[in-house]
PDB file of C-alpha atoms in Angstrom:
ATOM      1  CA  MET Q   1     133.100 107.236 113.696  1.00 71.00           C
ATOM      2  CA  SER Q   2     128.961 108.582 112.603  1.00 87.00           C
ATOM      3  CA  LEU Q   3     126.278 107.059 114.441  1.00 92.00           C
ATOM      4  CA  LEU Q   4     124.595 106.111 111.177  1.00 92.00           C
ATOM      5  CA  THR Q   5     127.811 104.254 110.626  1.00 92.00           C
ATOM      6  CA  GLU Q   6     127.695 102.629 113.283  1.00 93.00           C
ATOM      7  CA  TRP Q   7     123.739 101.660 112.702  1.00 93.00           C
ATOM      8  CA  ARG Q   8     124.835 100.588 109.319  1.00 93.00           C
ATOM      9  CA  ASP Q   9     127.552  98.203 110.319  1.00 93.00           C
ATOM     10  CA  TYR Q  10     125.715  96.867 113.608  1.00 93.00           C
ATOM     11  CA  ALA Q  11     121.787  95.981 111.774  1.00 92.00           C
ATOM     12  CA  TYR Q  12     122.997  95.173 108.969  1.00 91.00           C
ATOM     13  CA  GLY Q  13     126.191  93.102 109.560  1.00 92.00           C
ATOM     14  CA  LEU Q  14     123.231  90.704 112.091  1.00 90.00           C
ATOM     15  CA  ASP Q  15     121.997  87.685 110.136  1.00 90.00           C
ATOM     16  CA  ASP Q  16     118.240  87.522 110.380  1.00 87.00           C
ATOM     17  CA  ARG Q  17     119.021  83.992 109.833  1.00 91.00           C
ATOM     18  CA  THR Q  18     120.105  83.915 113.447  1.00 93.00           C
ATOM     19  CA  PRO Q  19     118.255  83.965 116.766  1.00 94.00           C
ATOM     20  CA  GLU Q  20     120.314  86.901 117.614  1.00 94.00           C
ATOM     21  CA  GLY Q  21     119.375  88.517 114.267  1.00 93.00           C
ATOM     22  CA  LYS Q  22     115.781  87.917 114.567  1.00 94.00           C
ATOM     23  CA  GLU Q  23     115.292  89.265 117.842  1.00 94.00           C
ATOM     24  CA  PHE Q  24     117.323  92.608 116.970  1.00 95.00           C
ATOM     25  CA  TRP Q  25     115.117  93.133 113.494  1.00 94.00           C
ATOM     26  CA  LEU Q  26     111.742  92.017 115.698  1.00 94.00           C
ATOM     27  CA  ASN Q  27     112.755  94.676 118.597  1.00 94.00           C
ATOM     28  CA  TYR Q  28     113.316  97.002 115.648  1.00 95.00           C
ATOM     29  CA  PHE Q  29     110.690  96.500 113.604  1.00 95.00           C
ATOM     30  CA  GLN Q  30     107.805  96.655 116.769  1.00 96.00           C
ATOM     31  CA  ALA Q  31     109.983  99.988 117.986  1.00 96.00           C
ATOM     32  CA  GLU Q  32     109.396 101.335 114.995  1.00 96.00           C
ATOM     33  CA  LYS Q  33     105.658 100.750 114.616  1.00 96.00           C
ATOM     34  CA  GLY Q  34     105.098 102.452 117.818  1.00 96.00           C
ATOM     35  CA  ILE Q  35     107.353 105.778 116.014  1.00 96.00           C
ATOM     36  CA  TYR Q  36     104.980 105.684 112.882  1.00 96.00           C
ATOM     37  CA  GLU Q  37     101.763 105.030 115.429  1.00 95.00           C
ATOM     38  CA  LYS Q  38     102.718 108.233 117.513  1.00 94.00           C
ATOM     39  CA  ILE Q  39     103.777 110.495 113.987  1.00 94.00           C
ATOM     40  CA  LEU Q  40     101.019 109.093 112.136  1.00 94.00           C
ATOM     41  CA  ALA Q  41      98.328 109.909 115.046  1.00 92.00           C
ATOM     42  CA  THR Q  42      98.841 113.865 114.270  1.00 89.00           C
ATOM     43  CA  PRO Q  43      99.602 114.062 110.603  1.00 82.00           C
ATOM     44  CA  GLY Q  44      98.320 117.773 109.919  1.00 80.00           C
ATOM     45  CA  ALA Q  45     100.362 118.859 112.998  1.00 84.00           C
ATOM     46  CA  ASP Q  46     103.791 120.553 112.522  1.00 89.00           C
ATOM     47  CA  PRO Q  47     106.988 118.862 111.593  1.00 91.00           C
ATOM     48  CA  VAL Q  48     108.383 116.539 114.185  1.00 92.00           C
ATOM     49  CA  LYS Q  49     111.538 118.568 115.316  1.00 94.00           C
ATOM     50  CA  GLY Q  50     113.950 118.169 117.658  1.00 94.00           C
ATOM     51  CA  ILE Q  51     117.777 116.686 118.964  1.00 95.00           C
ATOM     52  CA  VAL Q  52     117.871 113.274 118.103  1.00 94.00           C
ATOM     53  CA  LYS Q  53     119.425 112.016 121.681  1.00 95.00           C
ATOM     54  CA  GLU Q  54     115.826 113.970 122.682  1.00 95.00           C
ATOM     55  CA  LEU Q  55     113.480 111.878 120.567  1.00 95.00           C
ATOM     56  CA  ALA Q  56     115.026 108.769 121.492  1.00 95.00           C
ATOM     57  CA  GLU Q  57     113.967 109.544 125.045  1.00 96.00           C
ATOM     58  CA  LYS Q  58     110.648 109.959 123.644  1.00 95.00           C
ATOM     59  CA  TYR Q  59     108.969 107.755 121.910  1.00 95.00           C
ATOM     60  CA  GLY Q  60     110.994 105.606 124.480  1.00 95.00           C
ATOM     61  CA  VAL Q  61     113.874 103.860 122.428  1.00 96.00           C
ATOM     62  CA  SER Q  62     117.555 103.735 122.681  1.00 95.00           C
ATOM     63  CA  LEU Q  63     119.514 105.776 120.747  1.00 94.00           C
ATOM     64  CA  GLN Q  64     120.697 103.528 118.055  1.00 94.00           C
ATOM     65  CA  THR Q  65     117.201 102.723 117.360  1.00 95.00           C
ATOM     66  CA  MET Q  66     115.969 105.751 117.096  1.00 96.00           C
ATOM     67  CA  VAL Q  67     119.128 106.507 114.392  1.00 95.00           C
ATOM     68  CA  GLY Q  68     117.575 103.592 112.175  1.00 95.00           C
ATOM     69  CA  PHE Q  69     114.592 105.143 112.419  1.00 96.00           C
ATOM     70  CA  LEU Q  70     115.969 108.327 110.808  1.00 96.00           C
ATOM     71  CA  ASP Q  71     117.649 106.250 108.504  1.00 95.00           C
ATOM     72  CA  GLY Q  72     114.760 104.723 107.366  1.00 94.00           C
ATOM     73  CA  ILE Q  73     112.230 107.478 107.279  1.00 95.00           C
ATOM     74  CA  ASP Q  74     115.440 109.584 105.945  1.00 94.00           C
ATOM     75  CA  ASP Q  75     113.748 109.246 101.719  1.00 93.00           C
ATOM     76  CA  SER Q  76     110.786 109.629 103.052  1.00 94.00           C
ATOM     77  CA  LEU Q  77     110.959 113.991 104.283  1.00 94.00           C
ATOM     78  CA  PHE Q  78     110.821 116.952 101.819  1.00 94.00           C
ATOM     79  CA  THR Q  79     114.107 117.827 103.380  1.00 93.00           C
ATOM     80  CA  SER Q  80     116.913 115.291 103.963  1.00 92.00           C
ATOM     81  CA  ASN Q  81     119.114 116.091 107.719  1.00 92.00           C
ATOM     82  CA  ASN Q  82     122.033 114.966 106.155  1.00 88.00           C
ATOM     83  CA  LEU Q  83     122.384 111.738 107.859  1.00 91.00           C
ATOM     84  CA  ASP Q  84     126.088 111.052 107.369  1.00 91.00           C
ATOM     85  CA  ASP Q  85     127.414 113.871 109.793  1.00 89.00           C
ATOM     86  CA  ILE Q  86     124.495 113.273 112.485  1.00 91.00           C
ATOM     87  CA  THR Q  87     125.479 112.877 116.231  1.00 92.00           C
ATOM     88  CA  GLU Q  88     122.922 112.626 119.346  1.00 92.00           C
ATOM     89  CA  ASP Q  89     123.162 116.100 119.722  1.00 94.00           C
ATOM     90  CA  SER Q  90     121.795 117.090 116.062  1.00 93.00           C
ATOM     91  CA  GLU Q  91     118.851 119.080 115.362  1.00 94.00           C
ATOM     92  CA  VAL Q  92     116.554 116.957 113.010  1.00 95.00           C
ATOM     93  CA  THR Q  93     112.673 117.342 111.304  1.00 94.00           C
ATOM     94  CA  LEU Q  94     111.110 115.207 110.240  1.00 94.00           C
ATOM     95  CA  ASP Q  95     108.919 117.093 107.466  1.00 94.00           C
ATOM     96  CA  ILE Q  96     107.382 114.032 106.066  1.00 94.00           C
ATOM     97  CA  ASP Q  97     105.869 113.996 102.129  1.00 94.00           C
ATOM     98  CA  TYR Q  98     102.904 111.479 103.055  1.00 95.00           C
ATOM     99  CA  GLU Q  99     102.796 109.963  99.755  1.00 95.00           C
ATOM    100  CA  LYS Q 100     106.610 109.012  99.592  1.00 95.00           C
ATOM    101  CA  LEU Q 101     106.390 107.491 103.099  1.00 95.00           C
ATOM    102  CA  TYR Q 102     103.358 105.269 101.996  1.00 96.00           C
ATOM    103  CA  MET Q 103     104.799 104.372  99.021  1.00 95.00           C
ATOM    104  CA  ASN Q 104     108.098 103.102 100.465  1.00 94.00           C
ATOM    105  CA  MET Q 105     106.309 101.395 103.476  1.00 95.00           C
ATOM    106  CA  VAL Q 106     105.003  99.090  99.658  1.00 95.00           C
ATOM    107  CA  GLY Q 107     108.334  98.980  98.601  1.00 93.00           C
ATOM    108  CA  CYS Q 108     109.352  98.099 101.742  1.00 92.00           C
ATOM    109  CA  ASN Q 109     106.724  95.251 101.991  1.00 93.00           C
ATOM    110  CA  ALA Q 110     106.344  96.852 105.541  1.00 93.00           C
ATOM    111  CA  GLU Q 111     102.374  95.238 106.064  1.00 94.00           C
ATOM    112  CA  TRP Q 112     103.194  96.099 109.401  1.00 93.00           C
ATOM    113  CA  LEU Q 113     103.419  99.791 108.789  1.00 95.00           C
ATOM    114  CA  TYR Q 114     101.482 100.545 105.848  1.00 95.00           C
ATOM    115  CA  THR Q 115      98.135  98.635 107.422  1.00 95.00           C
ATOM    116  CA  LEU Q 116      98.598 100.931 110.438  1.00 95.00           C
ATOM    117  CA  PRO Q 117      95.065 102.299 110.876  1.00 95.00           C
ATOM    118  CA  MET Q 118      96.321 106.313 111.446  1.00 95.00           C
ATOM    119  CA  TRP Q 119      96.441 106.026 107.301  1.00 95.00           C
ATOM    120  CA  ASP Q 120      92.699 105.890 107.605  1.00 94.00           C
ATOM    121  CA  ALA Q 121      93.188 109.912 108.663  1.00 93.00           C
ATOM    122  CA  ILE Q 122      95.530 110.372 106.073  1.00 93.00           C
ATOM    123  CA  PHE Q 123      94.214 108.932 102.464  1.00 95.00           C
ATOM    124  CA  THR Q 124      91.010 107.550 101.798  1.00 95.00           C
ATOM    125  CA  LYS Q 125      90.797 103.910 100.771  1.00 95.00           C
ATOM    126  CA  GLU Q 126      91.261 104.638  97.255  1.00 96.00           C
ATOM    127  CA  LYS Q 127      94.021 107.121  96.978  1.00 96.00           C
ATOM    128  CA  ARG Q 128      96.068 104.100  99.661  1.00 95.00           C
ATOM    129  CA  ASP Q 129      95.338 100.944  97.144  1.00 95.00           C
ATOM    130  CA  GLN Q 130      96.278 103.569  94.221  1.00 96.00           C
ATOM    131  CA  LEU Q 131      99.546 105.016  95.934  1.00 95.00           C
ATOM    132  CA  TYR Q 132     100.336 100.673  96.485  1.00 94.00           C
ATOM    133  CA  LYS Q 133      98.924 100.121  93.004  1.00 93.00           C
ATOM    134  CA  GLN Q 134     101.160 102.417  92.039  1.00 93.00           C
ATOM    135  CA  GLU Q 135     104.679 101.657  93.787  1.00 93.00           C
ATOM    136  CA  LYS Q 136     104.409  98.047  93.152  1.00 90.00           C
ATOM    137  CA  THR Q 137     103.822  98.842  89.011  1.00 88.00           C
ATOM    138  CA  SER Q 138     107.128 101.386  89.320  1.00 84.00           C
ATOM    139  CA  HIS Q 139     109.451  98.392  89.293  1.00 77.00           C
ATOM    140  CA  THR Q 140     107.202  96.100  86.351  1.00 74.00           C
ATOM    141  CA  VAL Q 141     110.031  96.046  83.429  1.00 76.00           C
ATOM    142  CA  VAL Q 142     107.768  96.128  80.469  1.00 77.00           C
ATOM    143  CA  LYS Q 143     109.463  94.617  77.436  1.00 82.00           C
ATOM    144  CA  PRO Q 144     108.520  95.593  73.862  1.00 82.00           C
ATOM    145  CA  PRO Q 145     106.747  93.346  70.733  1.00 85.00           C
ATOM    146  CA  LYS Q 146     109.833  91.312  69.704  1.00 89.00           C
ATOM    147  CA  VAL Q 147     110.469  91.695  65.790  1.00 89.00           C
ATOM    148  CA  GLY Q 148     109.830  89.138  63.692  1.00 91.00           C
ATOM    149  CA  ARG Q 149     112.855  88.978  60.927  1.00 90.00           C
ATOM    150  CA  ASN Q 150     109.830  89.517  58.047  1.00 93.00           C
ATOM    151  CA  ASP Q 151     107.753  92.400  59.614  1.00 92.00           C
ATOM    152  CA  PRO Q 152     108.959  95.738  59.135  1.00 92.00           C
ATOM    153  CA  CYS Q 153     111.792  97.210  60.522  1.00 92.00           C
ATOM    154  CA  PRO Q 154     110.981  99.954  63.738  1.00 89.00           C
ATOM    155  CA  CYS Q 155     113.214 102.382  61.787  1.00 91.00           C
ATOM    156  CA  GLY Q 156     110.754 103.030  59.617  1.00 90.00           C
ATOM    157  CA  SER Q 157     112.918 102.532  56.269  1.00 92.00           C
ATOM    158  CA  GLY Q 158     110.165 100.017  55.148  1.00 91.00           C
ATOM    159  CA  LYS Q 159     112.441  97.185  53.945  1.00 93.00           C
ATOM    160  CA  LYS Q 160     112.125  94.109  56.206  1.00 93.00           C
ATOM    161  CA  TYR Q 161     114.273  94.132  59.267  1.00 92.00           C
ATOM    162  CA  LYS Q 162     116.076  90.657  58.207  1.00 91.00           C
ATOM    163  CA  LYS Q 163     117.429  93.298  55.480  1.00 92.00           C
ATOM    164  CA  CYS Q 164     117.767  96.114  57.069  1.00 92.00           C
ATOM    165  CA  CYS Q 165     118.774  96.332  61.285  1.00 90.00           C
ATOM    166  CA  GLY Q 166     118.648  92.640  61.758  1.00 83.00           C
ATOM    167  CA  ARG Q 167     121.862  92.342  59.586  1.00 80.00           C
TER     168      ARG Q 167
END
């Protein structure tokens, strides 16, 4: 079984309403925040590269937590790391698309991450506000106005809707 499958089976198998589940996710989110604080502190640096188990040691987290972190950040990278086949000896590269990362954090309602002070050195307040608004409105469904039965048909025939497409 791959490390990613093990992570997902364990983490998503926990009920976050139980004390064990709450404790697990609280610890995971704190570890995740610590990793992001270190990575976002040097935004202009070369992408983070390394072997999975060495990155876990570097950031002071368990191998399982590191795999969870990689699973979470993978959608925010310019190039995915193909996590399905990942092992502890696999090399990964975290070439982060910062706009996508910020928007993904907003989309997940991870306020403890998208409000980190390190974002100040990456984006202006206005840019963060713009990305926030863009992410929040991207899932809003806007319905077109309802066509009344006596209104002109939207197909352009010139007939009333009830005599045309409304049948």
